[in-house]
Each structure stands twice: as C-alpha cells, then as structure tokens.
GROMACS .gro file of C-alpha atoms in nm:
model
  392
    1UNK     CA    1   5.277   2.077   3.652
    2UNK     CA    2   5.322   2.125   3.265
    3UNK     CA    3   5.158   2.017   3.052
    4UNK     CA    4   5.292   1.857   2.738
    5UNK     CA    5   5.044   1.896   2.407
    6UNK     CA    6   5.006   1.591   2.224
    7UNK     CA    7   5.121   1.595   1.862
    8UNK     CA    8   4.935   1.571   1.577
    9UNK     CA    9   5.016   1.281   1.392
   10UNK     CA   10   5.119   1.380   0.995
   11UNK     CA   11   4.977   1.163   0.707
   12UNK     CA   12   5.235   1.123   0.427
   13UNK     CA   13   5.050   1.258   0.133
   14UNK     CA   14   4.990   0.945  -0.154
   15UNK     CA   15   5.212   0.882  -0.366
   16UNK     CA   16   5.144   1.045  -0.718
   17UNK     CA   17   5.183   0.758  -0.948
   18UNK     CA   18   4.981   0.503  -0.656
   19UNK     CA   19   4.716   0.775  -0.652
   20UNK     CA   20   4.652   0.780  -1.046
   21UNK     CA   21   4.636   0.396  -1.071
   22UNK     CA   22   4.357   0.414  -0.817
   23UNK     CA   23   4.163   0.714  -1.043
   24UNK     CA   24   4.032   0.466  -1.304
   25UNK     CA   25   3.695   0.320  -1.252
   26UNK     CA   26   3.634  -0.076  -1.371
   27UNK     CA   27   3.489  -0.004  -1.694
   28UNK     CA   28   3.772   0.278  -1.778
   29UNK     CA   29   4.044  -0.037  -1.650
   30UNK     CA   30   3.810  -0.290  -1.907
   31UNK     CA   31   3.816  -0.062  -2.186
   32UNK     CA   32   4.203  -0.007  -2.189
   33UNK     CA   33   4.266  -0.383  -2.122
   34UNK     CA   34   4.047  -0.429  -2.447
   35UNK     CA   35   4.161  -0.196  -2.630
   36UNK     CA   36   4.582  -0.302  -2.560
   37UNK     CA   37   4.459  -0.673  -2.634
   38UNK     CA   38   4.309  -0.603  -2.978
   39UNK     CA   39   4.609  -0.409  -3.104
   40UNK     CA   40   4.782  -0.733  -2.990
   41UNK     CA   41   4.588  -0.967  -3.148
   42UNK     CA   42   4.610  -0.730  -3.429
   43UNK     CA   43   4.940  -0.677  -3.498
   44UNK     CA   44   5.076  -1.011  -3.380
   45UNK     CA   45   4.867  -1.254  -3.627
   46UNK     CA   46   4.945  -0.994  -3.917
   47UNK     CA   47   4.582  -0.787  -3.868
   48UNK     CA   48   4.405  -1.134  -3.819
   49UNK     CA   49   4.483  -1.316  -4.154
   50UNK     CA   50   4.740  -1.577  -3.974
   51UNK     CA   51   4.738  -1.721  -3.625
   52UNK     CA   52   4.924  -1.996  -3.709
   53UNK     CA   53   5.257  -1.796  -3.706
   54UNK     CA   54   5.571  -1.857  -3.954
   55UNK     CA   55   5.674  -2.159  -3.766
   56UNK     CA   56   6.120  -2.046  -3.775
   57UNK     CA   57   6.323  -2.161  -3.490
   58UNK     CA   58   6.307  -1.801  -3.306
   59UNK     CA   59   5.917  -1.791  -3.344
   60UNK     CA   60   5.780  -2.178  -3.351
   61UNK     CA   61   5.484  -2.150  -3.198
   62UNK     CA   62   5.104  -1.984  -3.248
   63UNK     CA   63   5.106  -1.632  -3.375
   64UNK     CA   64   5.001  -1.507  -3.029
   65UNK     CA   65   5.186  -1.760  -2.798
   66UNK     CA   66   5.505  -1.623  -3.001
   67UNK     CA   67   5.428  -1.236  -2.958
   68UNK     CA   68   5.378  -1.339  -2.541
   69UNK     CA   69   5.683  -1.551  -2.528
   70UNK     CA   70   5.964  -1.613  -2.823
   71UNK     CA   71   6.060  -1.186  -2.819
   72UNK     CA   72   6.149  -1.240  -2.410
   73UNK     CA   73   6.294  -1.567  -2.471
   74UNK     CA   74   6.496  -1.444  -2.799
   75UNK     CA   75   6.594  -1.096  -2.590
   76UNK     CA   76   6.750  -1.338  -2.266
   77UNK     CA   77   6.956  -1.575  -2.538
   78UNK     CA   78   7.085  -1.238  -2.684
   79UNK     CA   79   7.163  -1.110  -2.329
   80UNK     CA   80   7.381  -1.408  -2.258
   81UNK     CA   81   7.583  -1.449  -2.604
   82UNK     CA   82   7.593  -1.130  -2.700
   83UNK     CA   83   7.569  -1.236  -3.067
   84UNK     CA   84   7.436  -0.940  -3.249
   85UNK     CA   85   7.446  -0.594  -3.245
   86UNK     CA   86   7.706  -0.357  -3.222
   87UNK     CA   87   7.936  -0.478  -2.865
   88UNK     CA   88   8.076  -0.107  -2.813
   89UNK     CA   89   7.890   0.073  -2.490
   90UNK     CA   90   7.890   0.402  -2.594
   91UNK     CA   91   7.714   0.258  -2.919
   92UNK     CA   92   7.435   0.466  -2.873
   93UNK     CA   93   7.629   0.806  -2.770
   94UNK     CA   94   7.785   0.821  -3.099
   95UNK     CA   95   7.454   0.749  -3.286
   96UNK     CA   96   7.271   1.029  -3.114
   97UNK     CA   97   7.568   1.259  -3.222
   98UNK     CA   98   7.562   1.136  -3.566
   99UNK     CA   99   7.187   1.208  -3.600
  100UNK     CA  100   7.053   1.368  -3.318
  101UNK     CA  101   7.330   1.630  -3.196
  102UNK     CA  102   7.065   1.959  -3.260
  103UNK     CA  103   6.852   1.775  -2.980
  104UNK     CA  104   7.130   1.689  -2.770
  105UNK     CA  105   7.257   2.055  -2.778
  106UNK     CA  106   6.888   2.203  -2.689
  107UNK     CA  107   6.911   1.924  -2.431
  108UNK     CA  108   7.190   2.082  -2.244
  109UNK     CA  109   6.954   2.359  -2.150
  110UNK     CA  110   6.670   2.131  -2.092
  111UNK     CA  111   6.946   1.978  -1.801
  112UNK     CA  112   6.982   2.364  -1.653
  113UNK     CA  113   6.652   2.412  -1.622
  114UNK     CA  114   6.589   2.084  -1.427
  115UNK     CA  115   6.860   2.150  -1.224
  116UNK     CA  116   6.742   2.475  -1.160
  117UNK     CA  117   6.345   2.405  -1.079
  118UNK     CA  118   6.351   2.060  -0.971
  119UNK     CA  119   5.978   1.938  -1.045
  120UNK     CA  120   5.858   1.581  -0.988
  121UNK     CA  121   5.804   1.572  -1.417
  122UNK     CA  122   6.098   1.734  -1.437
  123UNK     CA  123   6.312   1.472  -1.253
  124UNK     CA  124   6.087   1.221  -1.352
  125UNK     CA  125   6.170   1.303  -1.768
  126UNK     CA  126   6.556   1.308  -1.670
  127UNK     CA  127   6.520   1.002  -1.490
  128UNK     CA  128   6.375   0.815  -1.790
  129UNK     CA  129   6.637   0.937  -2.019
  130UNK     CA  130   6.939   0.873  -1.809
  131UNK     CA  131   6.770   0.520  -1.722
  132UNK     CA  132   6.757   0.420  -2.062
  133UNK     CA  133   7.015   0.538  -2.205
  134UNK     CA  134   7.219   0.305  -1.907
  135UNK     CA  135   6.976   0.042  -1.933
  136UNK     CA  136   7.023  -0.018  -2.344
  137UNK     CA  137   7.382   0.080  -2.344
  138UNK     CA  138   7.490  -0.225  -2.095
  139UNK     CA  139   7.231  -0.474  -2.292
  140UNK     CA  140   7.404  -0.722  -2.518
  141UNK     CA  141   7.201  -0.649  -2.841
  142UNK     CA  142   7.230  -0.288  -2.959
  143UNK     CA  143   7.021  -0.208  -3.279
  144UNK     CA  144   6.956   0.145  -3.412
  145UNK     CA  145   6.582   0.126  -3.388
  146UNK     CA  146   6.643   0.090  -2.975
  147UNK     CA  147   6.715   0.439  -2.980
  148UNK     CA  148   6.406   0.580  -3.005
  149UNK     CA  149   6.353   0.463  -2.613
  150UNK     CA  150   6.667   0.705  -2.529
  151UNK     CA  151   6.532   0.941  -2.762
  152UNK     CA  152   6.166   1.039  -2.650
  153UNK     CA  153   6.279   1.125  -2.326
  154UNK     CA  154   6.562   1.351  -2.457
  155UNK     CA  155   6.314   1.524  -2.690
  156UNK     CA  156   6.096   1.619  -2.409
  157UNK     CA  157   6.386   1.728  -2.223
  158UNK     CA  158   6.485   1.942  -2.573
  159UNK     CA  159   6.155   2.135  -2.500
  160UNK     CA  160   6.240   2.248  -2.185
  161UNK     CA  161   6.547   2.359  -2.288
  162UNK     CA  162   6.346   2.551  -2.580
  163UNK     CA  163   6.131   2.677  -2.339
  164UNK     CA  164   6.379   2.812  -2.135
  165UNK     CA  165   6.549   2.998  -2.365
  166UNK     CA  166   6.255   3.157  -2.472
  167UNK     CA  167   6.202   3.272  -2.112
  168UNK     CA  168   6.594   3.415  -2.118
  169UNK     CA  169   6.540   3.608  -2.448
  170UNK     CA  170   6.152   3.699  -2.460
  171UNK     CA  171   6.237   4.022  -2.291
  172UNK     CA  172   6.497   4.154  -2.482
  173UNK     CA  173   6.432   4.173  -2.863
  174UNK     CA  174   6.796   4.106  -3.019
  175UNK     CA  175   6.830   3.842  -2.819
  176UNK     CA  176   6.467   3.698  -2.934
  177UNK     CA  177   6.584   3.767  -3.309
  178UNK     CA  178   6.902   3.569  -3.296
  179UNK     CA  179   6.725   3.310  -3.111
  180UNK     CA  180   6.484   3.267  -3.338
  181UNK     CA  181   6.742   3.309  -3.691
  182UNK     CA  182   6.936   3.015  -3.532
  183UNK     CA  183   6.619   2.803  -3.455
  184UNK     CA  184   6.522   2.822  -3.821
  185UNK     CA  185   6.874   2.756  -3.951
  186UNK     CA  186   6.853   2.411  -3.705
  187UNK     CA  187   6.476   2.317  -3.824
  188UNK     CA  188   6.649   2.340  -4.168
  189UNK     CA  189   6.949   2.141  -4.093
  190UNK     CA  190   6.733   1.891  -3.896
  191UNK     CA  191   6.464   1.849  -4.185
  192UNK     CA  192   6.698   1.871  -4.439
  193UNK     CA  193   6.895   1.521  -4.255
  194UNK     CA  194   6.554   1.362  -4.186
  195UNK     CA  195   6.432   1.384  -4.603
  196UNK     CA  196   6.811   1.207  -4.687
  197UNK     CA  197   6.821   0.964  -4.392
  198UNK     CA  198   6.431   0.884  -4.469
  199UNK     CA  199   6.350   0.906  -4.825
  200UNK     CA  200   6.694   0.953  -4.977
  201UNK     CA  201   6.869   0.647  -4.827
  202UNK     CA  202   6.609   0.481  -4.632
  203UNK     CA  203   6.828   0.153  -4.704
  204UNK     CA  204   7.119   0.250  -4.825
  205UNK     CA  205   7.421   0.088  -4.566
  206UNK     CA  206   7.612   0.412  -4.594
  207UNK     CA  207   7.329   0.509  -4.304
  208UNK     CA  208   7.466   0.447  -3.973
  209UNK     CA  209   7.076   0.355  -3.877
  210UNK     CA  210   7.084   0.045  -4.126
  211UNK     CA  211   7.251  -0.196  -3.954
  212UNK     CA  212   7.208  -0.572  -3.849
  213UNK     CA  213   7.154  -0.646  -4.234
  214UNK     CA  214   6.949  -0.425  -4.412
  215UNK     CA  215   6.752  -0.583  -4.739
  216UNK     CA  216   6.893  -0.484  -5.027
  217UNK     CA  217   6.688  -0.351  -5.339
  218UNK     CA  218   6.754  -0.720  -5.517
  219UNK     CA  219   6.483  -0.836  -5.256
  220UNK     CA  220   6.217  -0.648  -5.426
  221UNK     CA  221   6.292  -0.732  -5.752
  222UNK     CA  222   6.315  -1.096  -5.695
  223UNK     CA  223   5.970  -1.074  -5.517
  224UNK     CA  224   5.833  -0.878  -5.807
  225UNK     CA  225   5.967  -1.149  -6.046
  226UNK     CA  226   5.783  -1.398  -5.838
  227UNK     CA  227   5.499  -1.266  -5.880
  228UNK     CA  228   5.472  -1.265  -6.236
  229UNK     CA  229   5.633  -1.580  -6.342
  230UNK     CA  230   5.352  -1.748  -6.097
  231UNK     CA  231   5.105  -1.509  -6.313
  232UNK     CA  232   5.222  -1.676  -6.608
  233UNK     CA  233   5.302  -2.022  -6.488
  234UNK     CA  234   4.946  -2.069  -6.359
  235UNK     CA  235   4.809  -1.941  -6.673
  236UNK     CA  236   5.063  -2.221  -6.878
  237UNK     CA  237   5.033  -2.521  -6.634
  238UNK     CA  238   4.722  -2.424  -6.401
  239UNK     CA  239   4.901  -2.445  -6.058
  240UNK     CA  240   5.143  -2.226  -5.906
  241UNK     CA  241   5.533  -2.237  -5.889
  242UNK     CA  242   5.665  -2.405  -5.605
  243UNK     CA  243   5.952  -2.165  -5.484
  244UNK     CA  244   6.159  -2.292  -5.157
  245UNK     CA  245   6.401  -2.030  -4.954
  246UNK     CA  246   6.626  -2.115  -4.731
  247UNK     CA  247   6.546  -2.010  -4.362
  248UNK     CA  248   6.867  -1.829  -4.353
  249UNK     CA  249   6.805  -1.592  -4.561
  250UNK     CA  250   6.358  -1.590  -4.481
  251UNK     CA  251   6.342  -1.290  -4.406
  252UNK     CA  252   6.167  -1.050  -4.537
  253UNK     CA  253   6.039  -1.260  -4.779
  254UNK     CA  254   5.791  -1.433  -4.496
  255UNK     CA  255   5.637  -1.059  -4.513
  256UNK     CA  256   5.664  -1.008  -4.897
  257UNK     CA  257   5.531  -1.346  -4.980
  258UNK     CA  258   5.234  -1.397  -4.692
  259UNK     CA  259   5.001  -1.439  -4.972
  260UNK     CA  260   5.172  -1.654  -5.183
  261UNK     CA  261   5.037  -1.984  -5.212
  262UNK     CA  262   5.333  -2.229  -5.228
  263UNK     CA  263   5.631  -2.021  -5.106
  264UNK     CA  264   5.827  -2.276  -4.817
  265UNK     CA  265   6.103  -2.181  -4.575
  266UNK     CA  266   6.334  -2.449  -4.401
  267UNK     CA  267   6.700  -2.494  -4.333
  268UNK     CA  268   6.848  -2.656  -4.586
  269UNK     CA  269   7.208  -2.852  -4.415
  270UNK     CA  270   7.381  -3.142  -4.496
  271UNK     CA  271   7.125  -3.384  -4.331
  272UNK     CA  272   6.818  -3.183  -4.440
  273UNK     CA  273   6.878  -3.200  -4.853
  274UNK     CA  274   6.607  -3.379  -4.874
  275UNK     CA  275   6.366  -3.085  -4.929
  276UNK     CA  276   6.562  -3.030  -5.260
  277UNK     CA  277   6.460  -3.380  -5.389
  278UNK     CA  278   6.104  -3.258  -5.456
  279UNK     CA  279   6.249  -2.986  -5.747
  280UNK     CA  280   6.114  -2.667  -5.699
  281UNK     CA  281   6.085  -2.422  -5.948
  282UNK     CA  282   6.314  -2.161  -5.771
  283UNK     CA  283   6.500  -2.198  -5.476
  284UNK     CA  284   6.706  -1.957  -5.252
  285UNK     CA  285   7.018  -2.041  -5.109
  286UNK     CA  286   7.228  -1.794  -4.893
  287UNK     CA  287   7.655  -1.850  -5.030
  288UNK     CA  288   7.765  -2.125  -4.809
  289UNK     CA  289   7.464  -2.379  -4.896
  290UNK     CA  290   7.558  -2.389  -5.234
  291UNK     CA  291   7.734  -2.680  -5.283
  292UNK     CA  292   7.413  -2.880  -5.125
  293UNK     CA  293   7.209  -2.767  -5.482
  294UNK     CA  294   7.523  -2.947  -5.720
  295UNK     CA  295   7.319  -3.163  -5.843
  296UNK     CA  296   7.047  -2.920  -5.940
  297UNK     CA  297   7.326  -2.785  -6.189
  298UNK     CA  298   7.233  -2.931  -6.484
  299UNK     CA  299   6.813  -2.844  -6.439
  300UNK     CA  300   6.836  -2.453  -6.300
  301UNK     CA  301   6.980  -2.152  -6.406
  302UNK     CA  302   7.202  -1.998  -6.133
  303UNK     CA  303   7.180  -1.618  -6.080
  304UNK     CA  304   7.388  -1.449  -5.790
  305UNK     CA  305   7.158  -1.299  -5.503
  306UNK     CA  306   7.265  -1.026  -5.273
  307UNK     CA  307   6.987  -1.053  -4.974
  308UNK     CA  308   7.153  -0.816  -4.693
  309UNK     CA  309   7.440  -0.562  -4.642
  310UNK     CA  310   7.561  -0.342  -4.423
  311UNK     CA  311   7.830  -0.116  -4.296
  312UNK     CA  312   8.050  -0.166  -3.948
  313UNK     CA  313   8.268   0.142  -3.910
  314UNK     CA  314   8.540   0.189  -3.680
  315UNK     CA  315   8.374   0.513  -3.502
  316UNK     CA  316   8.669   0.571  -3.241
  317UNK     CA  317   9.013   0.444  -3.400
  318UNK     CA  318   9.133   0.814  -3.278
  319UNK     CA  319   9.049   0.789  -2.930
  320UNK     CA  320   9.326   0.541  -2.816
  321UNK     CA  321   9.583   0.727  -3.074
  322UNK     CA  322   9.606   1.097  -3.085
  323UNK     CA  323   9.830   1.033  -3.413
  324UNK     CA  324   9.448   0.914  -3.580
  325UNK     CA  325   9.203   1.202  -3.430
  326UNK     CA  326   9.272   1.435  -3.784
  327UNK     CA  327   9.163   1.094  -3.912
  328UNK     CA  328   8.901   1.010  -3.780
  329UNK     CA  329   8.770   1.346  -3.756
  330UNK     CA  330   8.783   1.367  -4.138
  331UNK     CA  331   8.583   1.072  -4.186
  332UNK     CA  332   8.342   1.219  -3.975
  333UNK     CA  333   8.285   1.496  -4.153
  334UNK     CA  334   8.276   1.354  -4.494
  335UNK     CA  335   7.994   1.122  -4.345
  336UNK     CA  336   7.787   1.418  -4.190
  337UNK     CA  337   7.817   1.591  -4.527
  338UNK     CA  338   7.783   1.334  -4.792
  339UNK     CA  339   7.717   1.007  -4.635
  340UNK     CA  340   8.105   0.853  -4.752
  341UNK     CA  341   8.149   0.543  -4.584
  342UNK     CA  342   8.507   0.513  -4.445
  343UNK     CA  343   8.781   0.226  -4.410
  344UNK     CA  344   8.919   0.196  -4.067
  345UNK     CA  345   9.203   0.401  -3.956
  346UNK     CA  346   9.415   0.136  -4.040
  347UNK     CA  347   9.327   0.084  -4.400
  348UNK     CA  348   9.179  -0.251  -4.329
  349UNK     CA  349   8.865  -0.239  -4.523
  350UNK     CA  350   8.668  -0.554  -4.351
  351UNK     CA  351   8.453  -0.224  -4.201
  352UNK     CA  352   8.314  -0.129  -4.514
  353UNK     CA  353   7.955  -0.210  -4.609
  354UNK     CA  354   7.909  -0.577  -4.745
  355UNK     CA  355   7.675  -0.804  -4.820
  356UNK     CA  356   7.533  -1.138  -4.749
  357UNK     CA  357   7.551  -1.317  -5.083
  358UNK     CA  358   7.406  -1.656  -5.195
  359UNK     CA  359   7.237  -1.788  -5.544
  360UNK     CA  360   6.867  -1.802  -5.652
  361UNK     CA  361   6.815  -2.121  -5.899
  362UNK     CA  362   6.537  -2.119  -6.157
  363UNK     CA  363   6.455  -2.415  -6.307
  364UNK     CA  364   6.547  -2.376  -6.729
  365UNK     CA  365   6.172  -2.492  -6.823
  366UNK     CA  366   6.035  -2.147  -6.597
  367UNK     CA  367   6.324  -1.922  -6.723
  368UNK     CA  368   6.247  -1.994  -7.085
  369UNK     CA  369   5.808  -1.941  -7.003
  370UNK     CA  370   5.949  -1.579  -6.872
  371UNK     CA  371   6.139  -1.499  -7.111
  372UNK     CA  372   5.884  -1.635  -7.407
  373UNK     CA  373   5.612  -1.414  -7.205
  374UNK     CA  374   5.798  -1.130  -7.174
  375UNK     CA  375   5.846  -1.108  -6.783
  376UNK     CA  376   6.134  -1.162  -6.733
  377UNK     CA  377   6.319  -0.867  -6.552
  378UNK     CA  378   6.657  -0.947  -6.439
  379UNK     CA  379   6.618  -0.904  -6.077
  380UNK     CA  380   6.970  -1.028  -6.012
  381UNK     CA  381   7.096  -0.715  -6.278
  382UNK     CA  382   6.881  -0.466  -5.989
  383UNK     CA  383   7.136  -0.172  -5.986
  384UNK     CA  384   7.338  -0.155  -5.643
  385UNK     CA  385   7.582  -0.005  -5.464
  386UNK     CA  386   7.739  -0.363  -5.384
  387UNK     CA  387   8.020  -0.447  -5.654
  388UNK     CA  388   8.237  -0.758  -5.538
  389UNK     CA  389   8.067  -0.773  -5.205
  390UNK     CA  390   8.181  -0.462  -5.056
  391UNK     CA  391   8.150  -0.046  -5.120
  392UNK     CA  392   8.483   0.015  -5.041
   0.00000   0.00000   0.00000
C-alpha cells in the first residue's frame, strides 16, 4: 500500500501595507493622531485667532465644523454641476506639458525601468500616478493647484528614470559626459521657468497656472488704502471706518482684512439693499450690483475696481483641423518663450485674459480726510495689464 504524504499547508505571507499598520504601538498611534489634529485646529481657525469662521454661504458654520464638512460638501455640488474649472479632460495633460515636460520626458525612462524590474514600490509609484492622473482628469472641477497630486508621483517616477540612466552610462565615460551636459542644460531650463512662473509672474493671467480668477494687484492697493484712511479716520473721528464688500467679490479680502475691526461681507441683491441704508464709508460692489448703490451717487466717489482676471485659451483648436496645427503650434511657442497670451484660432478673442470688474464707493467726507492727510494713493490708478477688460 502507498502511502500518500500529507501536505504542508502554505501561509500567505501578510500583506505589506496590513503589516505596517499593525507596527505602531498606542502611544506612537496617540502621538500622530495629536499631532494631525493640532495642524487642523491650526490651520483651520487661522492659527487659533478665529473659530467662529467667515460665516459665507460655502463655509457657514464654526471654523472647524467647516474644515470637517463644507470642503466635501462644496467638492460633491461641484461634482454634479460641473460649474468651475476648466471642462476639457485632458486639462491636466496639456498643463504638465506646458510646465512640466523635462519631468515627463525623464519619466519615460522612469516607465522602462518599472517595466523592466517590477518592484512592489515600483508598481505601487506608477499606480499612484496613473490613478490620479484618471481620478482628477474625470472630476468636474479642474484647478491648476490639483496638479501637484499627479505631479509627486511623476517626480518620483522622474528619479528612477534618472537613476537608470545613470546605471546605462556610468560605465562608459562619453556617454556619462553627455549625460551629465544635458542634465545641466535641463536644471537650467527648469530653474530658469520656475524664477518667471514664481517670482516673475506669480499672478500675472498670462500663466496658464492662474486660473479660476486670480487677484489682481488693485487688491493690494485697495487693502493698503484701507489701512491708512482707518489710520487717519480714527485719529479725526475716534472710531474706525465702516467699509462693507460685497460677498461676491470677499475674497481675499476675508484674509487681507482678518484684523480689521469693522470690515462686513454680505450679498448685496435686490431684496437685501438694506445693508446700504446704514452708509458706510466704502463699499465694494462687483459690476452688475451697481445700479443697487444709485442712490449713494450723490454722497460717494465712484472709482472702477478690477478684483479678478484671468486667461481661458483655446489649447487644441488644431487638433480637429489640420488647416490650424501651424497655428496653434505658433502660439505655443510664443507662450513657452515669452508668456504671449493668444486669441483662439478663430480670431474670437472672448479667450483672452479678462477681468471681473465692479466699483469701490468712498464716501466724499473720507476722500477729502485722505487727500488733506496725504494718504491718499490711487489704488484704482495700480498699474495693470487689464486695459478695457481684456489683454488682447
């Protein structure tokens, strides 16, 4: 008779991820808890100086009840209207070319290498990029600072690629030298685009990155001005200027004016005008609430107010029309070189870089104190690239 050996029975080894969440002890698990809630607490009531929050239709609640709830609730709204952002897929594609293509290119070898030694980080890094770059690309709201999710992953991906070139060339010096010559041409190139993007034109709509209405430079000077004609107002009358802005256009002056004492946002409509009845020494009213301020005519001075603008290009006219691609390839390159904003291939220039407009009223008693004391700076005369609402 034969006998049959009995089989050893094979544990699966853990699970990699399961087996690291287990590692941490209670107190580690308490301290990182602590830590995540403090930089929460932190950055959500504005580094503990408000808890009350700013009280706008997207955010009405407590400080902290908003940073737990009104982002997921505002992110599902957006999801289902698809209101905001730019509506094209491939939205982020062509701003990793515009910016990012030296990564992108290293990337490609990053790819070979995965493909060619398969490692659970290795898959695990490609998996995150590819994820996210699907994941962002079909959500509704696509904004330029949502890249950076896509981007960290392709990075890391860039230094494999970096690393495996090194690993081709290291052995054979010619190689090593060109490699190297055409990695400092690229750090160049790459630092010489991150100074201009950054410091050059951190605001400046002619940046494919400033979109979904940047704050133009009038912002500061008007919150300057505010500044010192309370300075001198208090110092005349002995309480502060009452100064009302319309919600439509609060932002970021709920940042720039967090320590002002008597600065008030609301929506000012047709059924709401009586917030105007109470006279406040300047007022800010985006272009279509102007006619609610007529009767204000007489007591302010009117000065027109720029408070956003941006730039919606046509990025792929040429793709549905070979007749456009020398087109559209020009305007590319006039962009990558000097930052010219383009019309559309058809001419049409409604995707040239405009602005949000409205008026900013000062009542003629606090004009003449500014200009008697000297501080009066012409905000509304800030020099800009906007002339008649548009660039183009």
């Amino acid at each position: 008779m034969r006998v049959i050996p009995r089989t050893e029975k094979h544990h699966q080894p853990e699970i990699s991820i399961i087996k690291s969440l287990r590692e941490p002890n209670l107190k580690q698990w308490s301290i990182s808890l602590a830590i995540a809630g403090i930089l929460f607490v932190a950055l959500f009531s504005q580094f503990f100086t408000n808890f009350s929050g700013p009280n706008t239709t997207s955010a009405p609640h407590s400080a902290l009840r908003n940073g737990l709830t009104a982002g997921f609730q505002y992110w599902s709204n957006q999801q289902s209207t698809g209101a905001r952002g730019d509506s094209r897929w491939h939205y982020y594609l062509s701003m990793l070319i515009a910016y990012e293509w030296v990564i992108l290119f290293i990337a490609l070898f990053g790819v070979w290498k995965i493909i060619q030694q398969p490692t659970l980080f290795n898959q695990t890094i490609m998996w995150w990029a590819l994820g996210g770059l699907i994941v962002y690309s079909w959500a509704a709201e696509r904004m330029p600072w949502l890249i950076i999710h896509i981007l960290l992953p392709t990075i890391i991906i860039a230094g494999l690629g970096i690393q495996h070139i090194w690993e081709t060339v290291s052995t054979q010096k010619k190689r090593k030298q060109i490699a190297c010559s055409a990695a400092l041409v690229l750090l160049i190139f790459v630092a010489f685009q991150s100074i201009k993007t950054n410091f050059d034109d951190p605001g400046e709509p002619n940046e494919l990155l400033v979109q979904a209405g940047q704050a133009t430079p009038e912002v500061v000077a008007w919150t300057n001005q505010i500044f010192d004609l309370n300075r001198v107002f208090y110092a005349e009358n002995g309480e502060h200027l009452s100064v009302q802005i319309d919600s439509d256009i609060f932002w970021p002056y709920g940042w720039y004016l967090r320590d002002f004492p008597t600065s008030t946002y609301a929506k000012i409509t047709v059924g709401n005008t009586a917030t105007l009845s109470a006279s406040p020494d300047i007022i800010f009213l985006p272009q279509w609430d102007r006619d609610l301020a007529q009767n204000l005519v007489d007591e302010y001075a009117i000065f027109p107010y720029n408070h956003r603008w941006w730039w919606v290009p046509q990025y792929d006219a040429g793709l549905s029309n070979l007749a456009d691609t020398q087109t559209l390839l020009t305007n590319w390159g006039k962009w990558m070189w000097n930052r010219t904003p383009w019309q559309n291939i058809q001419g049409n220039p409604n995707g040239c870089p405009s602005a949000l407009a409205g008026h900013v009223y000062i009542k003629e008693s606090v004009l003449s104190l500014a200009q008697k004391t000297e501080v009066w700076n012409s905000p509304h005369l800030t020099p800009s690239l906007i002339q008649g609402g548009s660039l183009c």
